[in-house]
PDB file of C-alpha atoms and ligand atoms in Angstrom:
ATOM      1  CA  UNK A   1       0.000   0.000   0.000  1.00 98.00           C
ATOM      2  CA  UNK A   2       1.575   3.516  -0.806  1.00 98.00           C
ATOM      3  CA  UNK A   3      -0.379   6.859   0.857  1.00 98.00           C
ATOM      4  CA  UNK A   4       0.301  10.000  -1.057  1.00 98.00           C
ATOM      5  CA  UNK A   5      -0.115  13.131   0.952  1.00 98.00           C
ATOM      6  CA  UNK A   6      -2.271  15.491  -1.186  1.00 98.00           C
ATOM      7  CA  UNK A   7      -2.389  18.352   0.887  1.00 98.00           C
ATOM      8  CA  UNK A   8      -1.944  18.913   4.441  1.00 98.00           C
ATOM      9  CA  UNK A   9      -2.828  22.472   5.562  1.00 98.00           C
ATOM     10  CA  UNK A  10      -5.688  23.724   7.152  1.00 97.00           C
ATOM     11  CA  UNK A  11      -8.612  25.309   5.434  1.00 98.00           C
ATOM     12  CA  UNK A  12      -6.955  28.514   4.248  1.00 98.00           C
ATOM     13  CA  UNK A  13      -4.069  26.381   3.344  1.00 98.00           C
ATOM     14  CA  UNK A  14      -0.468  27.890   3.500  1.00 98.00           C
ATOM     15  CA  UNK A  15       0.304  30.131   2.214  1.00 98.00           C
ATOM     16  CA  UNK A  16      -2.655  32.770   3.249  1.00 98.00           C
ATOM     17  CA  UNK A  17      -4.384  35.077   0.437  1.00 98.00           C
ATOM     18  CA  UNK A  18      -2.517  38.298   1.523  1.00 98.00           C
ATOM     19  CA  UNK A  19      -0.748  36.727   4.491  1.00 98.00           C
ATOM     20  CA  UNK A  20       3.156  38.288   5.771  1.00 98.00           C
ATOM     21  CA  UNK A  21       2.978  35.938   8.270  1.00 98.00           C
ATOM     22  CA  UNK A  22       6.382  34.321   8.249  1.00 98.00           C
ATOM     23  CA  UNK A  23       5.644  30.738   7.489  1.00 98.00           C
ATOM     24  CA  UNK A  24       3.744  32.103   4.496  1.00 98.00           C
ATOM     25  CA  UNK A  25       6.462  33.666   3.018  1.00 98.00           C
ATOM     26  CA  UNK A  26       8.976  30.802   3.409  1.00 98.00           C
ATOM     27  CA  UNK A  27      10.788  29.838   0.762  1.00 98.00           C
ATOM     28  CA  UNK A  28      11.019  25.821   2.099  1.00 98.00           C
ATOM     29  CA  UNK A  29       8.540  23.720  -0.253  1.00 98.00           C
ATOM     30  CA  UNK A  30       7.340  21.904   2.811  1.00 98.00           C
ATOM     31  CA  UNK A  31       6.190  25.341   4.211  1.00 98.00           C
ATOM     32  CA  UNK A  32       3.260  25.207   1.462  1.00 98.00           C
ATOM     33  CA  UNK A  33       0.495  23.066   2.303  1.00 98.00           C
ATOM     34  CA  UNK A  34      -2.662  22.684   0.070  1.00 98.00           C
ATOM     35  CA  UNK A  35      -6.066  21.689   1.494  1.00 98.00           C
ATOM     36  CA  UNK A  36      -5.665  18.143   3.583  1.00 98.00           C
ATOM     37  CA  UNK A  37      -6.223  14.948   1.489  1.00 98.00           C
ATOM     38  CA  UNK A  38      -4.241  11.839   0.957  1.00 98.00           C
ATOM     39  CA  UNK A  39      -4.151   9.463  -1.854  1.00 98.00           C
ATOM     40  CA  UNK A  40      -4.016   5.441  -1.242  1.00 98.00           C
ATOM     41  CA  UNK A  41      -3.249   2.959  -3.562  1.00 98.00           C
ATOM     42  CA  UNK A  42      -4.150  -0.257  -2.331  1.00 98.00           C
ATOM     43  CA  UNK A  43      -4.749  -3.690  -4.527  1.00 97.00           C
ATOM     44  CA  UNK A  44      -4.556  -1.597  -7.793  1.00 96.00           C
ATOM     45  CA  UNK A  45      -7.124   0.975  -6.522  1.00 98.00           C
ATOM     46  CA  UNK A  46      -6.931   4.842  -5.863  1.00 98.00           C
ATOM     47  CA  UNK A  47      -8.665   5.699  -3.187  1.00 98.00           C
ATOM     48  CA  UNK A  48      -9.009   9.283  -1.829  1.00 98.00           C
ATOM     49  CA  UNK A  49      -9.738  10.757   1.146  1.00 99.00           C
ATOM     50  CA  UNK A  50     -11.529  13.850   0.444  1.00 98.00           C
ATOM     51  CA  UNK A  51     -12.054  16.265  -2.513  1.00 98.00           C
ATOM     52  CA  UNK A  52     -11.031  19.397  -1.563  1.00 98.00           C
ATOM     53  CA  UNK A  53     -10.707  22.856  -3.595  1.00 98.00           C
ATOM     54  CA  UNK A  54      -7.256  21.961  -4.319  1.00 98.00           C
ATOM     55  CA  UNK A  55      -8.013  18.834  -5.649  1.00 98.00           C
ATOM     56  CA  UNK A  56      -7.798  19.275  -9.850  1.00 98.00           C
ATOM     57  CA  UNK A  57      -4.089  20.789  -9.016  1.00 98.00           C
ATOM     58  CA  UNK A  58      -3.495  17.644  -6.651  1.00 98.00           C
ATOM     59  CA  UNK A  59      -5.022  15.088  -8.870  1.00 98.00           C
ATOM     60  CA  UNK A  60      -2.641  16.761 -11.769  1.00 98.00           C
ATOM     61  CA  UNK A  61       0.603  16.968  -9.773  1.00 96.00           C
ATOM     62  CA  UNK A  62       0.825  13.329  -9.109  1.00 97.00           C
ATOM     63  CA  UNK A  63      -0.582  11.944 -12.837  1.00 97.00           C
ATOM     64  CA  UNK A  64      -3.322  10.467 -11.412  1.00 98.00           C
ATOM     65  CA  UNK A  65      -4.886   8.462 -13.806  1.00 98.00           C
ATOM     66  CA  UNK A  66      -8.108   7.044 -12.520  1.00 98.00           C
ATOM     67  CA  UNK A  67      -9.979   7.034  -9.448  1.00 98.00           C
ATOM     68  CA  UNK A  68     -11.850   4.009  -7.503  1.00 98.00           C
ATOM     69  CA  UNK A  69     -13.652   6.013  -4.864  1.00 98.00           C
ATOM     70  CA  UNK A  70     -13.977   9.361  -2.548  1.00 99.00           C
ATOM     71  CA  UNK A  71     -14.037   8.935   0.903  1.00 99.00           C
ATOM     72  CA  UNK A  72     -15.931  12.122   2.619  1.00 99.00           C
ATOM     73  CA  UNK A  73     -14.728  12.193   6.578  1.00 99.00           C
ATOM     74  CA  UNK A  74     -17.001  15.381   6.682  1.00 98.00           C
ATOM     75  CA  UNK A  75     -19.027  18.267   5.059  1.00 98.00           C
ATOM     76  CA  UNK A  76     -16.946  21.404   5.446  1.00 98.00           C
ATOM     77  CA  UNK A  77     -15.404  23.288   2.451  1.00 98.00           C
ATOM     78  CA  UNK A  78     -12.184  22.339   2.934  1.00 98.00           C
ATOM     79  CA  UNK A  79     -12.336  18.608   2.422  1.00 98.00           C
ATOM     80  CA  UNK A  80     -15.752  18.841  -0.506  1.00 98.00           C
ATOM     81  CA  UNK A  81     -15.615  21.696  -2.391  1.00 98.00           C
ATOM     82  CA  UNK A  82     -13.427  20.482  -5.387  1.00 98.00           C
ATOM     83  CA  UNK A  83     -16.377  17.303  -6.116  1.00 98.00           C
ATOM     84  CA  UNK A  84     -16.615  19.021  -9.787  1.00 98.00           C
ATOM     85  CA  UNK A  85     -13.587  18.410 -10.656  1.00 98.00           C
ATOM     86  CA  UNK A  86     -14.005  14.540 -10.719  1.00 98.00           C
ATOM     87  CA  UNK A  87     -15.363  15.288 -14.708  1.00 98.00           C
ATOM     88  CA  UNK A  88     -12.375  14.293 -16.463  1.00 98.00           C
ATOM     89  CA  UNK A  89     -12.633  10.932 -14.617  1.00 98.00           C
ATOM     90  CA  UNK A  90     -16.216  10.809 -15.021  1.00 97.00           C
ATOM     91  CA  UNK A  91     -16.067  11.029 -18.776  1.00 97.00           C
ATOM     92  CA  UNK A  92     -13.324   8.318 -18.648  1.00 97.00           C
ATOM     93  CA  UNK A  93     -15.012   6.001 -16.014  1.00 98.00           C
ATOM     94  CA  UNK A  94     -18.606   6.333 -15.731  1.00 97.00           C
ATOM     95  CA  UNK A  95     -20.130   7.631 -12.082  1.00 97.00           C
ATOM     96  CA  UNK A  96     -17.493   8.038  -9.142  1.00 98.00           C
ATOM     97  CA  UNK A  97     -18.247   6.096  -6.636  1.00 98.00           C
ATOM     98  CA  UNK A  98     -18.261   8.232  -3.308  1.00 98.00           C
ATOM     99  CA  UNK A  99     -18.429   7.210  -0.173  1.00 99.00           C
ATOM    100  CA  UNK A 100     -19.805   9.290   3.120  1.00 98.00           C
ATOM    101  CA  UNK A 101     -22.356   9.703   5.764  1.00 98.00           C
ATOM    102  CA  UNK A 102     -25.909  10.542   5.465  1.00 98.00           C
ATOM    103  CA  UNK A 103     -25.739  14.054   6.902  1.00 98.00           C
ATOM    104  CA  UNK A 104     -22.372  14.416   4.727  1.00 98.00           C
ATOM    105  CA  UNK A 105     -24.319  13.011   1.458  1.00 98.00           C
ATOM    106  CA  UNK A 106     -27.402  15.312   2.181  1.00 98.00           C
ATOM    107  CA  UNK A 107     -24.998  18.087   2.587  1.00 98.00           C
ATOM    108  CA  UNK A 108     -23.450  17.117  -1.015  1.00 98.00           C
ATOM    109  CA  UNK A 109     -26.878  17.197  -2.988  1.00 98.00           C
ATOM    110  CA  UNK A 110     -27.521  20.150  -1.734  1.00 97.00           C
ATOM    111  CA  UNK A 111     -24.696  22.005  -2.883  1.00 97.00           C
ATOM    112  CA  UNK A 112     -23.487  20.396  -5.515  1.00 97.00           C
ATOM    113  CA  UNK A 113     -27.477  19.434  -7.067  1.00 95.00           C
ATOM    114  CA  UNK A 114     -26.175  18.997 -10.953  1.00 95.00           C
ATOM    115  CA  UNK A 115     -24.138  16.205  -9.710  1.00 97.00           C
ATOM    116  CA  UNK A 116     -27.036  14.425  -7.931  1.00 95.00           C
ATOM    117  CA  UNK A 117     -29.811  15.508  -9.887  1.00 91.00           C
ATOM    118  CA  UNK A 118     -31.192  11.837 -11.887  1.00 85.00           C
ATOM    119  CA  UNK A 119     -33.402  14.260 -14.517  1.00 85.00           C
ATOM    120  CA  UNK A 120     -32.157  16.883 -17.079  1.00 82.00           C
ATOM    121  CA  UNK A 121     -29.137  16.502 -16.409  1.00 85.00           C
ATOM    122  CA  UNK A 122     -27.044  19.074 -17.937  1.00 87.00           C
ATOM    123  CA  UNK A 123     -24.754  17.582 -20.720  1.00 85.00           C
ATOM    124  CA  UNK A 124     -21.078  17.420 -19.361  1.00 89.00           C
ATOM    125  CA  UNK A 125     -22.169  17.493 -15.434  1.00 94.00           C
ATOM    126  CA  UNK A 126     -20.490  14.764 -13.545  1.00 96.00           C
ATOM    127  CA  UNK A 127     -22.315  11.888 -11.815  1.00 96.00           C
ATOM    128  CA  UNK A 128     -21.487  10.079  -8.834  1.00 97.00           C
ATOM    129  CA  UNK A 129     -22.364   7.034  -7.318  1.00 97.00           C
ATOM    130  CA  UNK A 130     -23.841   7.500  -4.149  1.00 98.00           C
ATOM    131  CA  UNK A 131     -22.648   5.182  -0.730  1.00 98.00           C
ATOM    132  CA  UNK A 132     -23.907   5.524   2.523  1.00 98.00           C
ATOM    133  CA  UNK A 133     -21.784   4.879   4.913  1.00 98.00           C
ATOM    134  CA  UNK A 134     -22.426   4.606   8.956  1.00 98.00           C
ATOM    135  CA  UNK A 135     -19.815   3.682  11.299  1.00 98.00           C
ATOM    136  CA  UNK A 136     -19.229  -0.261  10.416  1.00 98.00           C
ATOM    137  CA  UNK A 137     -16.543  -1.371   7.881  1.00 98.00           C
ATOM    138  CA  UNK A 138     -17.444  -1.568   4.395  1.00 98.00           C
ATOM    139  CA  UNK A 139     -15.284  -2.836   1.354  1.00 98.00           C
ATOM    140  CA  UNK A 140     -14.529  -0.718  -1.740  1.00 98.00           C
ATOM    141  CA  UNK A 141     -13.583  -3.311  -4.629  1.00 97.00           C
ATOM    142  CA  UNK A 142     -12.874  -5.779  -1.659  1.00 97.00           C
ATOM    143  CA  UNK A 143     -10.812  -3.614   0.343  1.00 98.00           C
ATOM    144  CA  UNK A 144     -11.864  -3.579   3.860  1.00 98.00           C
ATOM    145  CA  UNK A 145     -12.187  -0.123   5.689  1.00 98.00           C
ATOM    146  CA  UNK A 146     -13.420   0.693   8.935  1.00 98.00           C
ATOM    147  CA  UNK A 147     -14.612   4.152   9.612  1.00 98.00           C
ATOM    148  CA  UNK A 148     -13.396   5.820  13.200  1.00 98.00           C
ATOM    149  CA  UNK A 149     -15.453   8.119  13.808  1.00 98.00           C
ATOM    150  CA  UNK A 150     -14.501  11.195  16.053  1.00 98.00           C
ATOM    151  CA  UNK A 151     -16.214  14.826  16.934  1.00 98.00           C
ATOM    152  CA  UNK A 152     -14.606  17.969  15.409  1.00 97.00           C
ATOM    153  CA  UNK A 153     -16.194  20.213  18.386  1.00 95.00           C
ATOM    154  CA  UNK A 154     -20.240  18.962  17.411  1.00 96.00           C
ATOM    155  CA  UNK A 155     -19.576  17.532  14.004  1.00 98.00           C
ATOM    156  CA  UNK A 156     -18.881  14.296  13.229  1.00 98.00           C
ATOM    157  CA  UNK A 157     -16.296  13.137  11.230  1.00 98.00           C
ATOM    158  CA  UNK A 158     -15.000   9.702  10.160  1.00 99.00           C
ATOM    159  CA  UNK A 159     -11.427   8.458   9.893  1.00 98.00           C
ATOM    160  CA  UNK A 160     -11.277   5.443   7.922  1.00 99.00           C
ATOM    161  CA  UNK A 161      -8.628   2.749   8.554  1.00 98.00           C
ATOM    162  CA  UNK A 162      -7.231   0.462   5.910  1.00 98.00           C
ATOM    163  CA  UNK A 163      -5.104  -2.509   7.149  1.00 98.00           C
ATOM    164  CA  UNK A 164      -2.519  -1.184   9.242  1.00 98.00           C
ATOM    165  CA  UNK A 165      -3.046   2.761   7.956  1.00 98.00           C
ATOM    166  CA  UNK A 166      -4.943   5.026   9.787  1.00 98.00           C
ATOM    167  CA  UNK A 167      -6.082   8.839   8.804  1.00 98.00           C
ATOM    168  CA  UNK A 168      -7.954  10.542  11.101  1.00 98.00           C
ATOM    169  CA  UNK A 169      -8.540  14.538  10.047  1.00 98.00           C
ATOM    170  CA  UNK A 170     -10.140  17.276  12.098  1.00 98.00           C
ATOM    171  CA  UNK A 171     -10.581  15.363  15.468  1.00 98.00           C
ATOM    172  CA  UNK A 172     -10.708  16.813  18.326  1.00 98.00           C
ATOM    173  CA  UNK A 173     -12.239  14.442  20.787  1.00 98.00           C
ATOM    174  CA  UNK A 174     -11.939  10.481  20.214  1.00 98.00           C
ATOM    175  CA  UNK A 175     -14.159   8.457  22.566  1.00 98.00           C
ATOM    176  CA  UNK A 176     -12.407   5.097  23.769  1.00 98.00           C
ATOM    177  CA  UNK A 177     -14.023   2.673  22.051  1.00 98.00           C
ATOM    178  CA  UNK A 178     -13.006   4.617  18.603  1.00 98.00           C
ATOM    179  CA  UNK A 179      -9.598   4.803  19.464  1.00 98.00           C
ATOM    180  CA  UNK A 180      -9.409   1.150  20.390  1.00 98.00           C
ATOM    181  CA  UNK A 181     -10.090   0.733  16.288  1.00 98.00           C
ATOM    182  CA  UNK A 182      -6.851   2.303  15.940  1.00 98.00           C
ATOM    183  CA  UNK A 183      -4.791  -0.148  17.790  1.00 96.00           C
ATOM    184  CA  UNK A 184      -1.774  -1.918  15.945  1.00 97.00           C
ATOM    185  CA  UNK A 185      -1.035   0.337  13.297  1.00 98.00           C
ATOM    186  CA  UNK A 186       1.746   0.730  11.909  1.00 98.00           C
ATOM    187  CA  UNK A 187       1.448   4.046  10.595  1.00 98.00           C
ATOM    188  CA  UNK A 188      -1.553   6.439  12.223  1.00 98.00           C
ATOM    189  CA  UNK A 189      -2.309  10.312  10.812  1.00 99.00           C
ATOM    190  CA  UNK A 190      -3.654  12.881  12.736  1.00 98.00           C
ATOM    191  CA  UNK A 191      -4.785  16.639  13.096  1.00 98.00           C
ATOM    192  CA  UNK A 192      -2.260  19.337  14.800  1.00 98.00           C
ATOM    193  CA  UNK A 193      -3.979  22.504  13.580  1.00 98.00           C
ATOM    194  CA  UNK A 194      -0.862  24.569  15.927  1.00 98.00           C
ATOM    195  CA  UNK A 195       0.213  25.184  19.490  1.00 98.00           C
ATOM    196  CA  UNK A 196      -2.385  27.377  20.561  1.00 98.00           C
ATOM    197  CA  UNK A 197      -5.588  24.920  21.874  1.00 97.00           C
ATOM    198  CA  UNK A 198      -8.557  25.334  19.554  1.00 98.00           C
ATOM    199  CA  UNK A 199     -12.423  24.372  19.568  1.00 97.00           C
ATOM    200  CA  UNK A 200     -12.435  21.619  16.928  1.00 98.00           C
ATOM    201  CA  UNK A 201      -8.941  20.542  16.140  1.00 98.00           C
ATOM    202  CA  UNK A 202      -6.547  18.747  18.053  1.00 98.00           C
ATOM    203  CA  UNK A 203      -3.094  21.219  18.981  1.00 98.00           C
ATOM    204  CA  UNK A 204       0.029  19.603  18.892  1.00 98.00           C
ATOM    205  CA  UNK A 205      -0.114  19.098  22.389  1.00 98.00           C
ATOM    206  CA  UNK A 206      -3.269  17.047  22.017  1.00 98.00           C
ATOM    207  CA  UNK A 207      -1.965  15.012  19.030  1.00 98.00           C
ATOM    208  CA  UNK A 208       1.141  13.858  20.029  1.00 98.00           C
ATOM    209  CA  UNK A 209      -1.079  12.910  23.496  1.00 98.00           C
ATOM    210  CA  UNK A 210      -3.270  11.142  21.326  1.00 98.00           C
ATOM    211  CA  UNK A 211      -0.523   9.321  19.351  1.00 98.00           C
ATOM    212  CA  UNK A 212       1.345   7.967  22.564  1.00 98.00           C
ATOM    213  CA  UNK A 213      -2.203   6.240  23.530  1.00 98.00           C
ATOM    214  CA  UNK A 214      -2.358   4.533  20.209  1.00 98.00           C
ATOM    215  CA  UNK A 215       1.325   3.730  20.049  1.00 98.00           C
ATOM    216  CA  UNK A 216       1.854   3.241  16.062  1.00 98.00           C
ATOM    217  CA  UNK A 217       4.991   2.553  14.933  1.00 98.00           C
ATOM    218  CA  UNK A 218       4.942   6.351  12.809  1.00 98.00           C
ATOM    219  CA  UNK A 219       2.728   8.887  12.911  1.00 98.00           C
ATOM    220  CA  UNK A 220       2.659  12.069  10.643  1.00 99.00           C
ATOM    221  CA  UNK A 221       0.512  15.111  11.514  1.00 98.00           C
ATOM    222  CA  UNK A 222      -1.254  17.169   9.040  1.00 98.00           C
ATOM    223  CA  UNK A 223      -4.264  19.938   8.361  1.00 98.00           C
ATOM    224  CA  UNK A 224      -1.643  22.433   9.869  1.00 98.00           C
ATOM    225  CA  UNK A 225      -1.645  26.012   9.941  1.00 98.00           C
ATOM    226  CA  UNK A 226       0.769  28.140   9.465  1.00 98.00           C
ATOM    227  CA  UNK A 227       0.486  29.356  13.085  1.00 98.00           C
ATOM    228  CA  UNK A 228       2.330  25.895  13.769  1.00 98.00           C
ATOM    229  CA  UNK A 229       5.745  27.531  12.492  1.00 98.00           C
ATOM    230  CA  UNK A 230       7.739  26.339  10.010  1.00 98.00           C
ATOM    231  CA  UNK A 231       7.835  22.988   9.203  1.00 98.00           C
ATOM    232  CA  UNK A 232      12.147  22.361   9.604  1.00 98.00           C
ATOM    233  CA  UNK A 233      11.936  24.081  13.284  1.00 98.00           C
ATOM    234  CA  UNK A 234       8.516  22.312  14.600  1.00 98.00           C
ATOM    235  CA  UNK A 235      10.170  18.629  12.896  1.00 98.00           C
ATOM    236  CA  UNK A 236      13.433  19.383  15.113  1.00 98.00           C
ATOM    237  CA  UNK A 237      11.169  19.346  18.420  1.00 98.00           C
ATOM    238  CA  UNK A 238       9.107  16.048  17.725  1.00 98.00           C
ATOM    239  CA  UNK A 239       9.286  12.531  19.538  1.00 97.00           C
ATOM    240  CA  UNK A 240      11.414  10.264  17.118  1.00 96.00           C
ATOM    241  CA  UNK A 241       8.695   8.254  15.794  1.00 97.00           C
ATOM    242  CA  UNK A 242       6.315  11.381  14.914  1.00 98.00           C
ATOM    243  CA  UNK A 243       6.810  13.170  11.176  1.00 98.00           C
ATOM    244  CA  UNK A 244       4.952  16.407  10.315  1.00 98.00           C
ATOM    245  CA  UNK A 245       3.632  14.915   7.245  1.00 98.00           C
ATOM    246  CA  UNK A 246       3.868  17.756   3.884  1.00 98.00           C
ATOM    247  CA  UNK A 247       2.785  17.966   0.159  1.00 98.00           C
ATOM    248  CA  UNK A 248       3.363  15.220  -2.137  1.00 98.00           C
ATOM    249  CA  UNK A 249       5.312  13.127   0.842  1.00 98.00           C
ATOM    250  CA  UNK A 250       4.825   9.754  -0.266  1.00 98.00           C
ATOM    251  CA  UNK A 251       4.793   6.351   2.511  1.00 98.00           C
ATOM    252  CA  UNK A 252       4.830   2.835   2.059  1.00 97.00           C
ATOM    253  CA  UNK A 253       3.195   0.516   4.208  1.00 96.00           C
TER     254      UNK A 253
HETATM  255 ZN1  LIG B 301     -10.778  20.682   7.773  1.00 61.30          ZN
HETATM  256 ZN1  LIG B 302     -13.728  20.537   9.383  1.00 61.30          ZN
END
């Protein structure tokens, strides 16, 4: 299995419309971060997690050349908004298959209606295929995932684990029996928005907490901010085991 990083900022990604903020302006490649997804390619499948405004330039930089499925973990801009760009696989493949939660799937009709919409369809609008998911594994092609799910503040979100791979985005509380999902991986990914504490994500105080309780062998961090710092000095002061993940990082497991 090999996990692509897509993106790995926060929702403004890095660097900030307009920003003079330091890390914006810094000139190391793994200072810019687009909008948090990850590709896996598992069995001869792409799989993505997420399909975020960045996604036609993230699809583009690493050649992808078809895609299998779109997990959603949640509704919010950042992780939905680039769902029209799946046309050119559309017109190659047929409907997309996505994958997501009821509430998430509602959300998606409702904004993106063209896509969903079964009648006059408007020639050259993409079409999906529509799975709900709740939080019990389910197989894509015959590759087993289990969902995690965890609350971002009062929205739920899933993480989805595959084998020994785990992603979990925008967490900021993960009840026990979730986290006991988690156990024996050998690679785990989680939120660290920054140092400061926030309502809905996980600081890096919180992460690395929550990484020590599921004990993977690695874990990377991702949807950062730029309020984190910059990406050689925050590296320096991590446990050994624990990588702030950035674009286009690739992993095999
Ligand atoms: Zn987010
Ligand atoms: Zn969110």
């Amino acid at each position: 299995m090999k996990v692509t990083f897509l993106g790995t900022g926060t929702s403004q990604g890095i660097p900030v419309i307009g920003s003079n903020h330091p890390v914006c302006r810094s000139s190391d490649p793994r200072d810019k971060r687009l909008r948090v997804s990850v590709l896996i390619e598992v069995d001869e499948l792409n799989i993505v997690i997420d399909c975020g405004p960045d996604f036609r330039q993230q699809m583009l930089s690493n050649q992808v050349q078809k895609l299998d499925a779109i997990l959603f973990t949640h509704e919010h801009s950042d992780h939905t908004v680039g769902l029209d760009d799946i046309r050119p696989y559309f017109f190659k493949q047929g409907d997309i298959p996505v994958y997501a939660h009821q509430r998430v799937m509602a959300s998606l009709q409702k904004r993106f209606d063209y896509i969903f919409d079964s009648e006059n369809k408007y020639p050259g609008a993409p079409s999906v295929q529509e799975h709900v998911i709740t939080n019990t594994a389910f197989t894509v092609k015959g590759v087993n995932i289990i969902p995690v799910e965890v609350m971002h503040n009062r929205v739920q979100v899933f993480g989805f684990r595959i084998r020994d791979f785990a992603y979990i985005t925008d967490a900021k509380i993960v009840e026990e029996e979730e986290a006991e999902k988690l156990k024996g991986v050998d690679v785990l990914v989680v939120n660290a928005l920054r140092k400061e504490p926030h309502h809905s994500h996980f600081n890096l105080e919180e992460a690395l907490d929550f990484i020590q309780k599921i004990k993977p062998e690695k874990a990377f961090l991702t949807h950062i901010s730029h309020l984190l710092g910059f990406h050689e000095e925050v590296q320096a002061q991590l446990p050994p085991n624990v990588y702030l993940a950035y674009d286009n990082l690739q992993i095999e497991i």
